[in-house]
JSON list of C-alpha atoms and ligand atoms in Angstrom, two decimals:
[
{"chain": "O", "resi": 149, "resn": "UNK", "atom": "CA", "xyz": [-168.75, -42.88, 12.83]},
{"chain": "O", "resi": 150, "resn": "UNK", "atom": "CA", "xyz": [-167.28, -40.86, 15.67]},
{"chain": "O", "resi": 151, "resn": "UNK", "atom": "CA", "xyz": [-169.24, -37.93, 17.02]},
{"chain": "O", "resi": 152, "resn": "UNK", "atom": "CA", "xyz": [-167.24, -34.93, 18.16]},
{"chain": "O", "resi": 153, "resn": "UNK", "atom": "CA", "xyz": [-168.23, -33.63, 21.54]},
{"chain": "O", "resi": 154, "resn": "UNK", "atom": "CA", "xyz": [-167.40, -30.13, 22.67]},
{"chain": "O", "resi": 155, "resn": "UNK", "atom": "CA", "xyz": [-165.19, -30.12, 25.74]},
{"chain": "O", "resi": 156, "resn": "UNK", "atom": "CA", "xyz": [-166.06, -26.89, 27.52]},
{"chain": "O", "resi": 157, "resn": "UNK", "atom": "CA", "xyz": [-162.71, -26.31, 29.21]},
{"chain": "O", "resi": 158, "resn": "UNK", "atom": "CA", "xyz": [-160.49, -27.54, 26.40]},
{"chain": "O", "resi": 159, "resn": "UNK", "atom": "CA", "xyz": [-162.34, -26.26, 23.37]},
{"chain": "O", "resi": 160, "resn": "UNK", "atom": "CA", "xyz": [-163.29, -22.75, 24.44]},
{"chain": "O", "resi": 161, "resn": "UNK", "atom": "CA", "xyz": [-160.78, -20.00, 23.67]},
{"chain": "O", "resi": 162, "resn": "UNK", "atom": "CA", "xyz": [-158.85, -18.42, 26.52]},
{"chain": "O", "resi": 163, "resn": "UNK", "atom": "CA", "xyz": [-160.59, -15.11, 25.73]},
{"chain": "O", "resi": 164, "resn": "UNK", "atom": "CA", "xyz": [-164.02, -16.72, 26.06]},
{"chain": "O", "resi": 165, "resn": "UNK", "atom": "CA", "xyz": [-163.19, -18.36, 29.39]},
{"chain": "O", "resi": 166, "resn": "UNK", "atom": "CA", "xyz": [-161.71, -15.14, 30.80]},
{"chain": "O", "resi": 167, "resn": "UNK", "atom": "CA", "xyz": [-164.67, -13.03, 29.71]},
{"chain": "O", "resi": 168, "resn": "UNK", "atom": "CA", "xyz": [-167.27, -15.61, 30.80]},
{"chain": "O", "resi": 169, "resn": "UNK", "atom": "CA", "xyz": [-165.97, -15.87, 34.35]},
{"chain": "O", "resi": 170, "resn": "UNK", "atom": "CA", "xyz": [-164.47, -12.46, 35.09]},
{"chain": "O", "resi": 171, "resn": "UNK", "atom": "CA", "xyz": [-166.42, -10.43, 37.62]},
{"chain": "O", "resi": 172, "resn": "UNK", "atom": "CA", "xyz": [-164.06, -7.40, 37.83]},
{"chain": "O", "resi": 173, "resn": "UNK", "atom": "CA", "xyz": [-166.33, -5.15, 35.80]},
{"chain": "O", "resi": 174, "resn": "UNK", "atom": "CA", "xyz": [-169.59, -6.11, 37.44]},
{"chain": "O", "resi": 175, "resn": "UNK", "atom": "CA", "xyz": [-170.46, -3.01, 39.39]},
{"chain": "O", "resi": 176, "resn": "UNK", "atom": "CA", "xyz": [-173.41, -0.64, 39.53]},
{"chain": "O", "resi": 177, "resn": "UNK", "atom": "CA", "xyz": [-172.51, 3.06, 39.51]},
{"chain": "O", "resi": 178, "resn": "UNK", "atom": "CA", "xyz": [-174.91, 5.40, 41.25]},
{"chain": "O", "resi": 179, "resn": "UNK", "atom": "CA", "xyz": [-174.32, 8.49, 39.11]},
{"chain": "O", "resi": 180, "resn": "UNK", "atom": "CA", "xyz": [-172.98, 7.47, 35.71]},
{"chain": "O", "resi": 181, "resn": "UNK", "atom": "CA", "xyz": [-172.18, 9.75, 32.76]},
{"chain": "O", "resi": 182, "resn": "UNK", "atom": "CA", "xyz": [-173.95, 7.27, 30.52]},
{"chain": "O", "resi": 183, "resn": "UNK", "atom": "CA", "xyz": [-176.43, 4.54, 31.40]},
{"chain": "O", "resi": 184, "resn": "UNK", "atom": "CA", "xyz": [-178.00, 1.93, 29.14]},
{"chain": "O", "resi": 185, "resn": "UNK", "atom": "CA", "xyz": [-180.36, -0.91, 29.97]},
{"chain": "O", "resi": 186, "resn": "UNK", "atom": "CA", "xyz": [-181.73, -3.45, 27.56]},
{"chain": "O", "resi": 187, "resn": "UNK", "atom": "CA", "xyz": [-183.79, -6.61, 28.00]},
{"chain": "O", "resi": 188, "resn": "UNK", "atom": "CA", "xyz": [-183.64, -9.24, 25.29]},
{"chain": "O", "resi": 189, "resn": "UNK", "atom": "CA", "xyz": [-186.41, -11.50, 23.99]},
{"chain": "O", "resi": 190, "resn": "UNK", "atom": "CA", "xyz": [-185.02, -14.24, 26.23]},
{"chain": "O", "resi": 191, "resn": "UNK", "atom": "CA", "xyz": [-185.89, -12.03, 29.24]},
{"chain": "O", "resi": 192, "resn": "UNK", "atom": "CA", "xyz": [-182.29, -11.32, 30.23]},
{"chain": "O", "resi": 193, "resn": "UNK", "atom": "CA", "xyz": [-181.18, -7.78, 30.99]},
{"chain": "O", "resi": 194, "resn": "UNK", "atom": "CA", "xyz": [-177.84, -6.02, 30.58]},
{"chain": "O", "resi": 195, "resn": "UNK", "atom": "CA", "xyz": [-177.08, -2.60, 32.08]},
{"chain": "O", "resi": 196, "resn": "UNK", "atom": "CA", "xyz": [-173.97, -0.52, 31.36]},
{"chain": "O", "resi": 197, "resn": "UNK", "atom": "CA", "xyz": [-172.56, 2.34, 33.42]},
{"chain": "O", "resi": 198, "resn": "UNK", "atom": "CA", "xyz": [-170.10, 4.69, 31.70]},
{"chain": "O", "resi": 199, "resn": "UNK", "atom": "CA", "xyz": [-167.73, 7.13, 33.34]},
{"chain": "O", "resi": 200, "resn": "UNK", "atom": "CA", "xyz": [-166.56, 9.60, 30.70]},
{"chain": "O", "resi": 201, "resn": "UNK", "atom": "CA", "xyz": [-163.96, 12.35, 30.77]},
{"chain": "O", "resi": 202, "resn": "UNK", "atom": "CA", "xyz": [-163.53, 14.76, 27.83]},
{"chain": "O", "resi": 203, "resn": "UNK", "atom": "CA", "xyz": [-165.33, 12.36, 25.50]},
{"chain": "O", "resi": 204, "resn": "UNK", "atom": "CA", "xyz": [-163.20, 9.34, 26.49]},
{"chain": "O", "resi": 205, "resn": "UNK", "atom": "CA", "xyz": [-164.67, 6.31, 28.28]},
{"chain": "O", "resi": 206, "resn": "UNK", "atom": "CA", "xyz": [-162.59, 6.16, 31.45]},
{"chain": "O", "resi": 207, "resn": "UNK", "atom": "CA", "xyz": [-164.42, 3.19, 32.90]},
{"chain": "O", "resi": 208, "resn": "UNK", "atom": "CA", "xyz": [-167.36, 1.00, 31.97]},
{"chain": "O", "resi": 209, "resn": "UNK", "atom": "CA", "xyz": [-169.01, -1.48, 34.27]},
{"chain": "O", "resi": 210, "resn": "UNK", "atom": "CA", "xyz": [-172.13, -3.58, 33.94]},
{"chain": "O", "resi": 211, "resn": "UNK", "atom": "CA", "xyz": [-174.74, -5.65, 35.66]},
{"chain": "O", "resi": 212, "resn": "UNK", "atom": "CA", "xyz": [-176.72, -8.53, 34.19]},
{"chain": "O", "resi": 213, "resn": "UNK", "atom": "CA", "xyz": [-179.04, -11.31, 35.22]},
{"chain": "O", "resi": 214, "resn": "UNK", "atom": "CA", "xyz": [-178.20, -13.13, 32.00]},
{"chain": "O", "resi": 215, "resn": "UNK", "atom": "CA", "xyz": [-176.39, -16.33, 31.17]},
{"chain": "O", "resi": 216, "resn": "UNK", "atom": "CA", "xyz": [-172.67, -16.99, 31.06]},
{"chain": "O", "resi": 217, "resn": "UNK", "atom": "CA", "xyz": [-172.57, -16.02, 27.38]},
{"chain": "O", "resi": 218, "resn": "UNK", "atom": "CA", "xyz": [-174.15, -12.68, 28.21]},
{"chain": "O", "resi": 219, "resn": "UNK", "atom": "CA", "xyz": [-171.55, -12.15, 30.90]},
{"chain": "O", "resi": 220, "resn": "UNK", "atom": "CA", "xyz": [-168.82, -12.95, 28.36]},
{"chain": "O", "resi": 221, "resn": "UNK", "atom": "CA", "xyz": [-170.31, -10.52, 25.83]},
{"chain": "O", "resi": 222, "resn": "UNK", "atom": "CA", "xyz": [-170.84, -7.69, 28.35]},
{"chain": "O", "resi": 223, "resn": "UNK", "atom": "CA", "xyz": [-167.28, -8.10, 29.63]},
{"chain": "O", "resi": 224, "resn": "UNK", "atom": "CA", "xyz": [-165.99, -7.95, 26.07]},
{"chain": "O", "resi": 225, "resn": "UNK", "atom": "CA", "xyz": [-168.00, -4.80, 25.36]},
{"chain": "O", "resi": 226, "resn": "UNK", "atom": "CA", "xyz": [-166.43, -3.23, 28.44]},
{"chain": "O", "resi": 227, "resn": "UNK", "atom": "CA", "xyz": [-162.94, -4.37, 27.51]},
{"chain": "O", "resi": 228, "resn": "UNK", "atom": "CA", "xyz": [-163.19, -3.14, 23.93]},
{"chain": "O", "resi": 229, "resn": "UNK", "atom": "CA", "xyz": [-164.76, 0.22, 24.75]},
{"chain": "O", "resi": 230, "resn": "UNK", "atom": "CA", "xyz": [-162.72, 1.32, 27.75]},
{"chain": "O", "resi": 231, "resn": "UNK", "atom": "CA", "xyz": [-160.25, 4.04, 26.76]},
{"chain": "O", "resi": 232, "resn": "UNK", "atom": "CA", "xyz": [-162.06, 4.72, 23.49]},
{"chain": "O", "resi": 233, "resn": "UNK", "atom": "CA", "xyz": [-163.83, 7.91, 22.52]},
{"chain": "O", "resi": 234, "resn": "UNK", "atom": "CA", "xyz": [-167.63, 7.84, 22.48]},
{"chain": "O", "resi": 235, "resn": "UNK", "atom": "CA", "xyz": [-167.54, 8.02, 18.66]},
{"chain": "O", "resi": 236, "resn": "UNK", "atom": "CA", "xyz": [-165.17, 5.03, 18.38]},
{"chain": "O", "resi": 237, "resn": "UNK", "atom": "CA", "xyz": [-167.25, 2.97, 20.83]},
{"chain": "O", "resi": 238, "resn": "UNK", "atom": "CA", "xyz": [-170.18, 3.18, 18.36]},
{"chain": "O", "resi": 239, "resn": "UNK", "atom": "CA", "xyz": [-168.07, 1.09, 15.99]},
{"chain": "O", "resi": 240, "resn": "UNK", "atom": "CA", "xyz": [-168.12, -1.97, 18.27]},
{"chain": "O", "resi": 241, "resn": "UNK", "atom": "CA", "xyz": [-170.52, -4.55, 16.85]},
{"chain": "O", "resi": 242, "resn": "UNK", "atom": "CA", "xyz": [-171.88, -7.99, 17.77]},
{"chain": "O", "resi": 243, "resn": "UNK", "atom": "CA", "xyz": [-169.50, -9.44, 15.14]},
{"chain": "O", "resi": 244, "resn": "UNK", "atom": "CA", "xyz": [-166.61, -7.70, 16.88]},
{"chain": "O", "resi": 245, "resn": "UNK", "atom": "CA", "xyz": [-167.65, -9.33, 20.15]},
{"chain": "O", "resi": 246, "resn": "UNK", "atom": "CA", "xyz": [-167.93, -12.77, 18.54]},
{"chain": "O", "resi": 247, "resn": "UNK", "atom": "CA", "xyz": [-164.55, -12.29, 16.80]},
{"chain": "O", "resi": 248, "resn": "UNK", "atom": "CA", "xyz": [-162.88, -11.40, 20.08]},
{"chain": "O", "resi": 249, "resn": "UNK", "atom": "CA", "xyz": [-164.42, -14.33, 21.97]},
{"chain": "O", "resi": 250, "resn": "UNK", "atom": "CA", "xyz": [-163.74, -16.79, 19.10]},
{"chain": "O", "resi": 251, "resn": "UNK", "atom": "CA", "xyz": [-165.93, -19.53, 20.58]},
{"chain": "O", "resi": 252, "resn": "UNK", "atom": "CA", "xyz": [-169.23, -17.78, 21.35]},
{"chain": "O", "resi": 253, "resn": "UNK", "atom": "CA", "xyz": [-171.76, -20.48, 20.35]},
{"chain": "O", "resi": 254, "resn": "UNK", "atom": "CA", "xyz": [-173.58, -19.56, 17.12]},
{"chain": "O", "resi": 255, "resn": "UNK", "atom": "CA", "xyz": [-176.98, -20.01, 18.76]},
{"chain": "O", "resi": 256, "resn": "UNK", "atom": "CA", "xyz": [-175.95, -17.55, 21.51]},
{"chain": "O", "resi": 257, "resn": "UNK", "atom": "CA", "xyz": [-175.13, -14.72, 19.11]},
{"chain": "O", "resi": 258, "resn": "UNK", "atom": "CA", "xyz": [-178.18, -12.86, 20.43]},
{"chain": "O", "resi": 259, "resn": "UNK", "atom": "CA", "xyz": [-176.28, -12.40, 23.73]},
{"chain": "O", "resi": 260, "resn": "UNK", "atom": "CA", "xyz": [-173.74, -10.28, 21.81]},
{"chain": "O", "resi": 261, "resn": "UNK", "atom": "CA", "xyz": [-176.58, -8.32, 20.19]},
{"chain": "O", "resi": 262, "resn": "UNK", "atom": "CA", "xyz": [-178.16, -7.72, 23.58]},
{"chain": "O", "resi": 263, "resn": "UNK", "atom": "CA", "xyz": [-174.88, -6.45, 25.08]},
{"chain": "O", "resi": 264, "resn": "UNK", "atom": "CA", "xyz": [-174.26, -4.16, 22.11]},
{"chain": "O", "resi": 265, "resn": "UNK", "atom": "CA", "xyz": [-177.84, -2.85, 22.29]},
{"chain": "O", "resi": 266, "resn": "UNK", "atom": "CA", "xyz": [-177.29, -1.89, 25.94]},
{"chain": "O", "resi": 267, "resn": "UNK", "atom": "CA", "xyz": [-173.95, -0.25, 25.05]},
{"chain": "O", "resi": 268, "resn": "UNK", "atom": "CA", "xyz": [-175.54, 1.85, 22.30]},
{"chain": "O", "resi": 269, "resn": "UNK", "atom": "CA", "xyz": [-178.23, 3.01, 24.72]},
{"chain": "O", "resi": 270, "resn": "UNK", "atom": "CA", "xyz": [-175.52, 4.00, 27.22]},
{"chain": "O", "resi": 271, "resn": "UNK", "atom": "CA", "xyz": [-173.64, 5.90, 24.51]},
{"chain": "O", "resi": 272, "resn": "UNK", "atom": "CA", "xyz": [-176.69, 7.86, 23.43]},
{"chain": "O", "resi": 273, "resn": "UNK", "atom": "CA", "xyz": [-177.60, 8.50, 27.06]},
{"chain": "O", "resi": 274, "resn": "UNK", "atom": "CA", "xyz": [-174.09, 9.87, 27.52]},
{"chain": "O", "resi": 275, "resn": "UNK", "atom": "CA", "xyz": [-174.69, 12.39, 24.76]},
{"chain": "O", "resi": 276, "resn": "UNK", "atom": "CA", "xyz": [-177.98, 13.40, 26.34]},
{"chain": "O", "resi": 277, "resn": "UNK", "atom": "CA", "xyz": [-176.33, 13.81, 29.76]},
{"chain": "O", "resi": 278, "resn": "UNK", "atom": "CA", "xyz": [-173.54, 15.96, 28.35]},
{"chain": "O", "resi": 279, "resn": "UNK", "atom": "CA", "xyz": [-176.19, 18.29, 26.90]},
{"chain": "O", "resi": 280, "resn": "UNK", "atom": "CA", "xyz": [-178.21, 18.33, 30.12]},
{"chain": "O", "resi": 281, "resn": "UNK", "atom": "CA", "xyz": [-175.89, 17.42, 33.03]},
{"chain": "O", "resi": 282, "resn": "UNK", "atom": "CA", "xyz": [-178.56, 18.26, 35.62]},
{"chain": "O", "resi": 283, "resn": "UNK", "atom": "CA", "xyz": [-180.53, 15.20, 34.47]},
{"chain": "O", "resi": 284, "resn": "UNK", "atom": "CA", "xyz": [-177.84, 12.84, 35.74]},
{"chain": "O", "resi": 285, "resn": "UNK", "atom": "CA", "xyz": [-178.99, 13.12, 39.34]},
{"chain": "O", "resi": 286, "resn": "UNK", "atom": "CA", "xyz": [-182.55, 12.21, 38.35]},
{"chain": "O", "resi": 287, "resn": "UNK", "atom": "CA", "xyz": [-181.74, 9.22, 36.23]},
{"chain": "O", "resi": 288, "resn": "UNK", "atom": "CA", "xyz": [-183.36, 6.08, 37.64]},
{"chain": "O", "resi": 289, "resn": "UNK", "atom": "CA", "xyz": [-181.34, 2.87, 37.64]},
{"chain": "Z", "resi": 530, "resn": "FES", "atom": "FE1", "xyz": [-180.49, -14.34, 27.23]},
{"chain": "Z", "resi": 530, "resn": "FES", "atom": "FE2", "xyz": [-177.91, -14.87, 26.71]},
{"chain": "Z", "resi": 530, "resn": "FES", "atom": "S1", "xyz": [-179.57, -16.25, 26.88]},
{"chain": "Z", "resi": 530, "resn": "FES", "atom": "S2", "xyz": [-178.96, -13.00, 26.57]}
]
């Protein structure tokens, strides 16, 4: 009986490969309108930095010390949320990330959950900052 082996370069979707290796959105922003940081049970951390104008996410960048799958998931979060309203960005889910990537390994689904958890923290932080803009300068990153 033949065993099927996964060929990384041939069997991953184009979306997965692009999101896994893209570094365009990896940037720390000193004073963000929304900031979220989450560390998963695996010990990896994802941080998101939102720049928001009139309730619309103008740009979203991230930093992570996580694996390639985490990078793929964080990039996808950024791609899917940029240009959306804060309310719409709450609708992005780990399933949405996995659907976009197509070939996120099943046993790495927690990387999508970690990225979404960090996004949700950034979104709620954004709300807090819009209520109390003076806090932005004191936010520690
Ligand atoms: Fe830790 Fe991917 S293995 S988040």
